[in-house]
CSV table of C-alpha atoms and ligand atoms in Angstrom, one decimal:
chain,number,residue,atom,x,y,z
A,281,MET,CA,17.8,12.2,23.8
A,282,SER,CA,14.1,10.6,24.0
A,283,ILE,CA,11.8,10.5,21.0
A,284,VAL,CA,9.1,13.1,22.5
A,285,PRO,CA,11.3,16.2,22.2
A,286,GLN,CA,12.7,14.8,18.8
A,287,ARG,CA,9.3,14.2,17.1
A,288,MET,CA,8.4,18.0,18.3
A,289,PHE,CA,11.7,18.9,16.4
A,290,TYR,CA,10.0,17.5,13.4
A,291,TYR,CA,6.6,19.2,14.1
A,292,TRP,CA,8.4,22.5,14.2
A,293,ASN,CA,10.7,22.0,11.4
A,294,HIS,CA,9.8,19.5,8.7
A,295,PHE,CA,6.5,18.5,8.7
A,296,PRO,CA,4.9,20.2,5.2
A,297,PHE,CA,1.5,21.5,6.9
A,298,GLU,CA,0.8,24.0,4.2
A,299,ASP,CA,1.4,21.4,1.3
A,300,CYS,CA,-1.1,18.3,3.3
A,301,CYS,CA,-3.5,21.6,3.6
A,302,ARG,CA,-3.2,22.5,-0.2
A,303,TRP,CA,-4.2,18.6,-0.9
A,304,LEU,CA,-6.7,18.3,1.5
A,305,SER,CA,-8.7,21.7,0.4
A,306,TYR,CA,-9.1,20.7,-3.2
A,307,GLY,CA,-8.9,24.5,-4.0
A,308,ASN,CA,-11.8,24.8,-0.9
A,309,GLY,CA,-10.7,25.7,2.4
A,310,TYR,CA,-14.0,24.6,3.6
A,311,ILE,CA,-13.8,21.0,2.7
A,312,LEU,CA,-10.5,20.9,4.7
A,313,SER,CA,-12.4,22.5,7.6
A,314,LEU,CA,-15.0,19.2,7.6
A,315,ARG,CA,-12.3,16.7,7.2
A,316,GLU,CA,-11.6,14.3,10.1
A,317,VAL,CA,-8.2,14.3,11.8
A,318,SER,CA,-7.2,12.2,14.3
A,319,PHE,CA,-4.1,12.7,16.6
A,320,GLY,CA,-2.8,9.5,18.0
A,321,ILE,CA,-1.0,9.7,21.7
A,322,SER,CA,1.0,7.4,23.9
A,323,ASP,CA,-0.9,4.2,24.7
A,324,GLY,CA,-2.6,3.5,21.7
A,325,MET,CA,-5.2,6.3,22.8
A,326,PHE,CA,-6.5,8.6,20.0
A,327,PHE,CA,-8.0,12.2,19.8
A,328,ARG,CA,-10.4,11.6,17.1
A,329,ASN,CA,-12.8,13.9,15.4
A,330,LEU,CA,-10.5,17.0,15.1
A,331,SER,CA,-10.6,19.2,12.3
A,332,PHE,CA,-8.6,22.3,11.2
A,333,ASN,CA,-9.6,25.1,9.2
A,334,ASN,CA,-6.2,25.9,7.7
A,335,ALA,CA,-2.7,25.0,7.7
A,336,LEU,CA,-1.8,27.6,10.8
A,337,ASP,CA,-4.2,25.8,12.8
A,338,PHE,CA,-3.3,22.3,12.0
A,339,LYS,CA,0.4,23.1,12.6
A,340,LEU,CA,-0.2,24.7,15.8
A,341,ASN,CA,-2.3,21.9,17.4
A,342,ALA,CA,0.1,19.4,16.3
A,343,ARG,CA,3.2,21.4,17.9
A,344,ARG,CA,1.0,21.5,20.8
A,345,ILE,CA,-0.3,18.2,21.2
A,346,ASN,CA,2.9,16.3,19.8
A,347,PRO,CA,1.0,13.4,18.2
A,348,GLU,CA,2.7,10.1,17.8
A,349,ARG,CA,0.9,9.5,14.7
A,350,ILE,CA,-1.7,11.7,12.6
A,351,ASP,CA,-4.6,9.9,10.6
A,352,LEU,CA,-6.8,11.1,8.3
A,353,GLY,CA,-10.8,10.4,8.2
A,354,PRO,CA,-13.2,11.3,5.6
A,355,VAL,CA,-14.8,14.8,4.8
A,356,TYR,CA,-18.0,15.3,6.4
A,357,ASN,CA,-21.3,17.2,5.8
A,358,ILE,CA,-20.9,19.2,9.3
A,359,SER,CA,-17.8,19.6,11.3
A,360,PRO,CA,-16.5,16.5,12.8
A,361,ALA,CA,-16.2,18.1,16.2
A,362,LEU,CA,-19.8,19.2,16.3
A,363,ALA,CA,-20.9,15.5,15.8
A,364,VAL,CA,-19.4,14.4,18.9
A,365,ILE,CA,-21.5,17.0,21.2
A,366,GLU,CA,-24.5,15.0,22.4
A,367,GLN,CA,-27.0,18.1,21.8
A,368,SER,CA,-26.2,18.7,18.5
A,369,LYS,CA,-26.8,15.0,17.4
A,370,SER,CA,-30.6,15.8,17.1
A,371,LEU,CA,-30.0,18.8,15.1
A,372,PHE,CA,-27.5,17.6,12.5
A,373,LYS,CA,-27.3,14.2,11.2
A,374,GLN,CA,-23.8,13.6,10.4
A,375,SER,CA,-22.7,11.9,7.0
A,376,VAL,CA,-19.8,11.4,4.9
A,377,THR,CA,-19.5,13.7,1.6
A,378,GLN,CA,-16.2,12.8,0.5
A,379,ARG,CA,-13.6,10.2,1.1
A,380,GLU,CA,-10.5,9.2,-1.2
A,381,VAL,CA,-10.5,5.7,-2.6
A,382,VAL,CA,-7.6,4.1,-0.6
A,383,PHE,CA,-6.1,0.9,-0.8
A,384,ASP,CA,-3.9,-0.8,2.1
A,385,ILE,CA,-1.5,-3.5,1.1
A,386,ASP,CA,0.2,-5.1,4.1
A,387,ILE,CA,3.1,-7.4,3.8
A,388,SER,CA,1.9,-9.5,6.6
A,389,ASP,CA,-0.5,-10.7,3.8
A,390,TYR,CA,2.5,-12.3,2.1
A,391,GLU,CA,3.5,-14.4,4.7
A,392,GLU,CA,2.8,-18.0,2.6
A,393,VAL,CA,4.9,-16.5,-0.3
A,394,ARG,CA,7.8,-14.7,1.4
A,395,THR,CA,10.6,-16.8,3.0
A,396,CYS,CA,13.1,-13.7,3.7
A,397,CYS,CA,11.3,-12.7,6.8
A,398,ILE,CA,8.2,-12.7,9.1
A,399,GLY,CA,5.9,-10.6,11.0
A,400,SER,CA,6.4,-7.1,10.6
A,401,ASN,CA,9.6,-6.8,9.0
A,402,LEU,CA,9.8,-5.4,5.5
A,403,CYS,CA,13.1,-5.8,4.0
A,404,ARG,CA,14.2,-4.6,0.3
A,405,LYS,CA,13.5,-8.4,-0.9
A,406,CYS,CA,10.0,-8.1,0.6
A,407,TRP,CA,9.7,-4.9,-1.2
A,408,LYS,CA,9.4,-6.4,-4.2
A,409,TYR,CA,6.1,-7.7,-3.8
A,410,MET,CA,4.7,-4.1,-2.6
A,411,ALA,CA,6.8,-2.6,-5.9
A,412,ILE,CA,4.5,-5.7,-8.2
A,413,ALA,CA,1.5,-4.6,-6.0
A,414,CYS,CA,1.7,-1.0,-6.9
A,415,LYS,CA,2.4,-1.3,-10.4
A,416,VAL,CA,-0.2,-3.6,-11.0
A,417,ILE,CA,-2.9,-1.3,-9.0
A,418,ASP,CA,-2.0,1.9,-10.4
A,419,LEU,CA,-2.1,0.6,-13.8
A,420,ALA,CA,-5.5,-0.8,-13.3
A,421,LEU,CA,-6.8,2.5,-11.7
A,422,ARG,CA,-5.3,4.7,-14.7
A,423,GLU,CA,-6.4,2.6,-17.5
A,424,ASP,CA,-9.6,0.5,-16.2
A,425,PHE,CA,-10.9,3.1,-14.1
A,426,GLY,CA,-9.4,6.8,-15.7
A,427,TYR,CA,-7.9,8.2,-12.7
A,428,CYS,CA,-5.0,10.2,-12.8
A,429,HIS,CA,-4.9,11.8,-9.2
A,430,ILE,CA,-3.2,9.1,-7.3
A,431,LEU,CA,-0.9,9.3,-4.5
A,432,TRP,CA,1.3,6.3,-3.1
A,433,THR,CA,3.0,6.7,0.3
A,434,TYR,CA,5.4,4.0,2.4
A,435,SER,CA,3.5,3.3,5.5
A,436,GLY,CA,6.6,3.9,7.9
A,437,GLY,CA,5.8,0.1,9.1
A,438,ARG,CA,4.4,-2.7,7.0
A,439,GLY,CA,3.6,-1.7,3.9
A,440,VAL,CA,2.1,1.0,1.5
A,441,HIS,CA,-0.9,2.8,1.1
A,442,CYS,CA,-2.8,4.1,-2.0
A,443,TRP,CA,-5.1,7.3,-2.4
A,444,VAL,CA,-6.9,8.0,-5.2
A,445,CYS,CA,-8.2,11.6,-5.0
A,446,ASP,CA,-9.8,12.3,-8.3
A,447,GLU,CA,-13.1,14.0,-7.5
A,448,GLU,CA,-15.2,11.1,-9.1
A,449,ALA,CA,-13.3,8.8,-6.8
A,450,ARG,CA,-13.8,10.8,-3.5
A,451,LYS,CA,-17.9,10.7,-4.5
A,452,LEU,CA,-18.1,7.3,-4.8
A,453,LYS,CA,-20.8,5.5,-2.8
A,454,PRO,CA,-20.2,2.6,-0.4
A,455,ALA,CA,-21.4,-0.1,-2.9
A,456,GLU,CA,-19.3,1.2,-5.7
A,457,ARG,CA,-16.1,1.3,-3.7
A,458,GLU,CA,-16.9,-2.3,-2.6
A,459,ALA,CA,-17.1,-3.0,-6.6
A,460,VAL,CA,-13.8,-1.3,-7.3
A,461,GLY,CA,-12.2,-3.0,-4.2
A,462,ASP,CA,-13.6,-6.5,-5.6
A,463,TYR,CA,-12.5,-5.8,-9.1
A,464,LEU,CA,-9.0,-5.4,-8.1
A,465,GLN,CA,-8.9,-8.2,-5.3
A,466,ILE,CA,-8.2,-11.5,-7.3
A,467,ILE,CA,-6.2,-12.9,-4.5
A,468,LYS,CA,-7.8,-12.9,-1.1
A,469,SER,CA,-5.6,-12.8,2.0
A,470,GLY,CA,-4.8,-15.6,4.4
A,471,ALA,CA,-3.8,-19.2,3.4
A,472,PHE,CA,-4.0,-20.1,-0.3
A,473,ASN,CA,-3.7,-24.0,-0.1
A,474,VAL,CA,-7.0,-23.7,-1.8
A,475,LYS,CA,-7.5,-22.7,-5.3
A,476,LYS,CA,-8.0,-19.0,-5.8
A,477,VAL,CA,-7.9,-18.3,-9.4
A,478,HIS,CA,-8.5,-20.1,-12.3
A,479,PHE,CA,-8.6,-19.0,-16.1
A,480,GLU,CA,-11.2,-20.7,-17.9
A,481,LYS,CA,-10.4,-19.6,-21.2
A,482,VAL,CA,-8.5,-16.5,-21.9
A,483,PRO,CA,-7.4,-14.3,-19.0
A,484,HIS,CA,-9.2,-11.0,-18.4
A,485,PRO,CA,-7.4,-8.2,-19.9
A,486,SER,CA,-6.3,-6.5,-16.5
A,487,VAL,CA,-5.1,-9.8,-15.6
A,488,LYS,CA,-3.0,-10.3,-18.3
A,489,ARG,CA,-1.5,-7.1,-17.8
A,490,ALA,CA,-0.9,-7.7,-14.4
A,491,LEU,CA,0.8,-11.1,-15.9
A,492,GLN,CA,3.2,-8.9,-18.1
A,493,ILE,CA,4.2,-6.9,-15.1
A,494,ILE,CA,4.7,-10.3,-12.9
A,495,GLU,CA,6.1,-12.7,-15.5
A,496,PRO,CA,9.5,-11.1,-15.9
A,497,GLU,CA,10.0,-10.7,-12.3
A,498,PHE,CA,9.0,-14.5,-11.5
A,499,VAL,CA,12.0,-16.1,-11.6
A,500,LYS,CA,14.3,-13.6,-10.3
A,501,THR,CA,12.0,-12.6,-7.4
A,502,CYS,CA,10.3,-15.7,-6.6
A,503,VAL,CA,12.2,-18.9,-7.7
A,504,GLU,CA,15.6,-17.8,-6.8
A,505,GLU,CA,15.6,-15.0,-4.2
A,506,GLN,CA,12.6,-16.4,-2.3
A,507,ASN,CA,13.8,-19.7,-3.1
A,508,ILE,CA,10.2,-21.1,-3.1
A,509,LEU,CA,11.2,-24.6,-4.3
A,510,GLY,CA,14.2,-24.9,-2.2
A,511,THR,CA,12.7,-26.3,0.8
A,512,GLU,CA,10.5,-28.8,1.9
A,513,GLU,CA,7.7,-26.6,3.3
A,514,GLY,CA,8.0,-24.4,0.2
A,515,MET,CA,7.4,-27.2,-2.1
A,516,GLN,CA,4.5,-28.5,-0.1
A,517,ILE,CA,3.0,-25.2,-0.5
A,518,PHE,CA,3.8,-25.0,-4.3
A,519,LEU,CA,2.5,-28.7,-5.0
A,520,ARG,CA,-0.8,-28.2,-2.8
A,521,MET,CA,-1.6,-25.3,-4.9
A,522,ILE,CA,-0.7,-27.2,-8.3
A,523,SER,CA,-3.0,-30.1,-7.3
A,524,SER,CA,-5.8,-27.5,-6.4
A,525,LEU,CA,-5.4,-25.8,-9.6
A,526,CYS,CA,-5.1,-29.2,-12.0
A,527,ASN,CA,-7.7,-30.5,-9.6
A,528,SER,CA,-5.5,-33.9,-9.2
A,529,GLU,CA,-3.4,-35.6,-6.9
A,530,THR,CA,-1.6,-37.4,-9.4
A,531,VAL,CA,0.3,-34.6,-10.8
A,532,LYS,CA,1.2,-33.5,-7.0
A,533,GLU,CA,3.2,-37.0,-6.8
A,534,ASP,CA,4.5,-37.1,-10.2
A,535,LEU,CA,6.0,-33.5,-9.7
A,536,LYS,CA,7.1,-34.6,-6.3
A,537,GLU,CA,8.9,-37.3,-7.5
A,538,ILE,CA,10.8,-35.4,-10.2
A,539,PHE,CA,11.5,-32.3,-7.6
A,540,ASP,CA,12.9,-34.8,-5.1
A,541,THR,CA,15.8,-35.7,-7.4
A,542,LEU,CA,16.9,-32.1,-8.1
A,543,GLU,CA,18.4,-29.6,-5.9
A,544,THR,CA,17.9,-25.8,-6.4
A,545,SER,CA,14.4,-24.1,-6.7
A,546,GLY,CA,15.4,-22.9,-10.2
A,547,GLN,CA,15.7,-27.0,-11.3
A,548,ARG,CA,12.8,-27.6,-10.0
A,549,TRP,CA,10.9,-24.5,-11.8
A,550,LYS,CA,12.3,-25.5,-14.9
A,551,ALA,CA,11.2,-29.1,-14.2
A,552,PHE,CA,7.7,-27.9,-13.6
A,553,LEU,CA,7.4,-26.2,-16.9
A,554,ASP,CA,8.8,-28.8,-18.7
A,555,PHE,CA,6.3,-31.1,-17.2
A,556,PHE,CA,3.6,-29.2,-18.0
A,557,LYS,CA,4.5,-28.4,-21.6
A,558,LYS,CA,4.6,-32.1,-22.2
A,559,THR,CA,0.7,-32.5,-21.2
A,560,ASN,CA,-1.8,-31.2,-23.6
A,561,GLU,CA,-4.9,-31.2,-21.0
A,562,TRP,CA,-6.7,-28.2,-21.5
A,563,ARG,CA,-7.2,-27.5,-17.7
A,564,THR,CA,-3.6,-27.2,-17.5
A,565,VAL,CA,-2.8,-24.8,-20.1
A,566,PHE,CA,-2.6,-21.6,-18.2
A,567,VAL,CA,-1.1,-23.4,-15.0
A,568,ALA,CA,2.1,-21.4,-14.8
A,569,GLU,CA,0.5,-17.9,-15.2
A,570,GLU,CA,-2.2,-18.9,-12.7
A,571,LEU,CA,0.4,-20.0,-10.5
A,572,MET,CA,2.6,-16.7,-11.0
A,573,ILE,CA,-0.6,-14.8,-10.3
A,574,GLN,CA,-1.3,-16.7,-6.9
A,575,TYR,CA,2.4,-16.0,-5.6
A,576,PHE,CA,2.7,-12.3,-6.7
A,577,TYR,CA,-0.8,-10.4,-7.2
A,578,PRO,CA,-1.5,-7.4,-4.9
A,579,ARG,CA,-3.3,-9.0,-1.6
A,580,LEU,CA,-5.6,-5.8,-0.5
A,581,ASP,CA,-7.2,-5.2,3.1
A,582,ILE,CA,-10.3,-4.5,1.1
A,583,GLY,CA,-11.9,-3.3,4.4
A,584,VAL,CA,-10.1,-0.1,4.3
A,585,THR,CA,-11.4,0.5,0.9
A,586,LYS,CA,-15.0,-0.3,1.4
A,587,VAL,CA,-15.7,1.5,4.5
A,588,LEU,CA,-16.1,5.1,4.5
A,589,ASN,CA,-15.0,6.4,7.7
A,590,HIS,CA,-11.9,4.2,8.3
A,591,LEU,CA,-8.6,6.1,9.6
A,592,LEU,CA,-5.8,5.8,7.2
A,593,LYS,CA,-2.3,7.5,8.2
A,594,CYS,CA,-1.5,10.8,7.1
A,595,PRO,CA,1.1,11.1,4.8
A,596,PHE,CA,4.3,12.9,6.7
A,597,SER,CA,2.6,11.4,9.6
A,598,PRO,CA,5.4,9.4,12.1
A,599,HIS,CA,4.9,5.8,12.8
A,600,ASN,CA,4.4,5.2,16.4
A,601,LYS,CA,6.8,2.1,16.7
A,602,THR,CA,9.5,2.5,13.9
A,603,GLN,CA,9.3,6.1,14.0
A,604,LYS,CA,9.9,6.2,10.4
A,605,ILE,CA,7.7,9.0,8.3
A,606,CYS,CA,4.9,7.8,6.2
A,607,ILE,CA,6.5,9.1,3.2
A,608,PRO,CA,5.2,9.6,-0.6
A,609,PHE,CA,7.2,7.9,-3.4
A,610,ASP,CA,7.2,8.0,-7.5
A,611,VAL,CA,5.1,4.7,-8.3
A,612,GLU,CA,7.4,4.9,-11.6
A,613,LYS,CA,10.4,4.8,-9.4
A,614,VAL,CA,9.1,2.3,-7.0
A,615,ASP,CA,11.6,-0.3,-7.6
A,616,ASP,CA,14.6,2.0,-6.3
A,617,PHE,CA,12.4,2.6,-3.1
A,618,ASP,CA,14.4,1.3,0.1
A,619,PRO,CA,12.2,0.8,3.3
A,620,THR,CA,14.8,-0.2,5.5
A,621,THR,CA,16.4,3.4,4.8
A,622,ALA,CA,13.2,5.3,4.8
A,623,PRO,CA,13.7,8.6,6.9
A,624,ASN,CA,12.7,8.4,10.6
A,625,ILE,CA,12.4,11.0,13.3
A,626,PRO,CA,16.0,10.3,15.1
A,627,SER,CA,17.5,10.4,11.9
A,628,LEU,CA,16.2,13.7,10.7
A,629,PHE,CA,16.6,15.1,13.9
A,630,ALA,CA,20.6,14.3,13.9
A,631,GLU,CA,21.1,15.2,10.5
A,632,THR,CA,19.3,18.5,10.5
A,633,GLN,CA,22.1,19.4,13.2
A,634,LEU,CA,24.7,18.3,11.1
A,635,GLU,CA,23.5,20.0,8.1
A,636,LYS,CA,23.5,23.2,10.3
A,637,ALA,CA,27.1,22.4,11.1
A,638,GLY,CA,28.0,22.3,7.5
A,639,GLU,CA,27.6,18.9,6.5
A,640,THR,CA,26.0,18.0,3.0
A,641,ASN,CA,24.5,14.8,1.4
A,642,LEU,CA,22.6,13.6,4.6
A,643,PRO,CA,20.9,10.5,3.4
A,644,ALA,CA,17.6,11.0,5.5
A,645,LEU,CA,17.1,14.7,5.0
A,646,THR,CA,17.7,13.7,1.4
A,647,LYS,CA,14.9,10.9,1.1
A,648,PHE,CA,12.6,13.1,2.9
A,649,ARG,CA,12.9,16.2,0.7
A,650,GLU,CA,12.4,13.6,-2.3
A,651,GLY,CA,9.1,12.7,-0.6
A,652,VAL,CA,8.1,16.1,-0.1
A,653,GLN,CA,8.8,16.8,-3.9
A,654,VAL,CA,6.7,13.8,-5.2
A,655,PHE,CA,4.1,15.0,-2.9
A,656,GLN,CA,4.4,18.7,-4.2
A,657,LYS,CA,4.3,17.7,-7.9
A,658,PHE,CA,1.5,15.5,-7.1
A,659,VAL,CA,-0.4,18.6,-5.1
A,660,SER,CA,0.4,21.0,-8.2
A,661,LYS,CA,-0.9,18.4,-10.9
A,662,LEU,CA,-4.2,18.3,-8.5
A,663,GLU,CA,-4.5,22.0,-8.6
A,664,LYS,CA,-3.7,22.3,-12.3
A,665,TYR,CA,-6.3,20.0,-13.4
A,666,LYS,CA,-9.1,21.6,-11.5
A,667,CYS,CA,-11.0,18.4,-10.5
A,668,TYR,CA,-12.3,20.2,-7.4
A,669,ALA,CA,-15.7,19.6,-5.9
B,206,ZN,ZN1,12.0,-9.6,3.5
């Protein structure tokens, strides 16, 4: 069966419209009706500026249009549909009144530090980078900014999304969002053969906290699994970074000489640590820490955070290429999440038939329901701690 009727089946049987609208209402249905929703249909076309008054309205339209994907924009002062009518433009000036602070972390920004995959592939090994990013960002948002209503979703494709839904966050001005984004963006995306982090004295407390998360994982994940020092190319990237961190070409040559006598990534990493233990130069005191941050610190696509009207995939939306569901997950269990077996439209369709025939313990359905539970828990907490606008 083609994907189109299977997706229709998903909107009839699985998509949690009521829970989504409970979230987007923030206790006030009027807010929901001012939220821009976008339906992606085939060939990259979008129906933008849609809005729905309630869950039934949302549900009926999704079932009628059967979108490939659903995205969410901000909350406007007037109905998003009104704003596109030419005549109304002179009557109303459209402006954004609320938008969750959102983060988009994409595995393609880790190209220089991952060796297991390339392009849009995201395997369990790549997921370790995502897991570290989630933990570092989540903790910073809670401890440094005091936010508590944070939703994490796997996008169904190359990465994860974070929605910060506290009222204070939703009402931040663009410049304030930029400041939050800049604070969390130590590593900019793109090639990192130039110095990006350097601790002058002691690392900033938030970097120290990130290091506490990164350090225990580093050897197992980067040195061993990703084998960063196991190949000539990997060594070159590493040495370029070291010479940039220490501002010295000699260090690079000395280390290369040592590395060439060794065989494995693990041996080379150990030799690197020993090498710097012997030097007492103040500039190199934090070199190992700086390096771990360079490899592992979250790479954020900050444009998504800064811009108020940027669309972001709605939780539970299908992914238009992989057909995987954009599924919420519990950040405390992020290490156990497996993006390669995330539920998708065909598996949910097939397993629903099997369940009707009496089968139990079906993996895609189980994972989907776990995602719904995580989401419902998040919405209930929002409702309990009335942080409504
Ligand atoms: Zn991979």
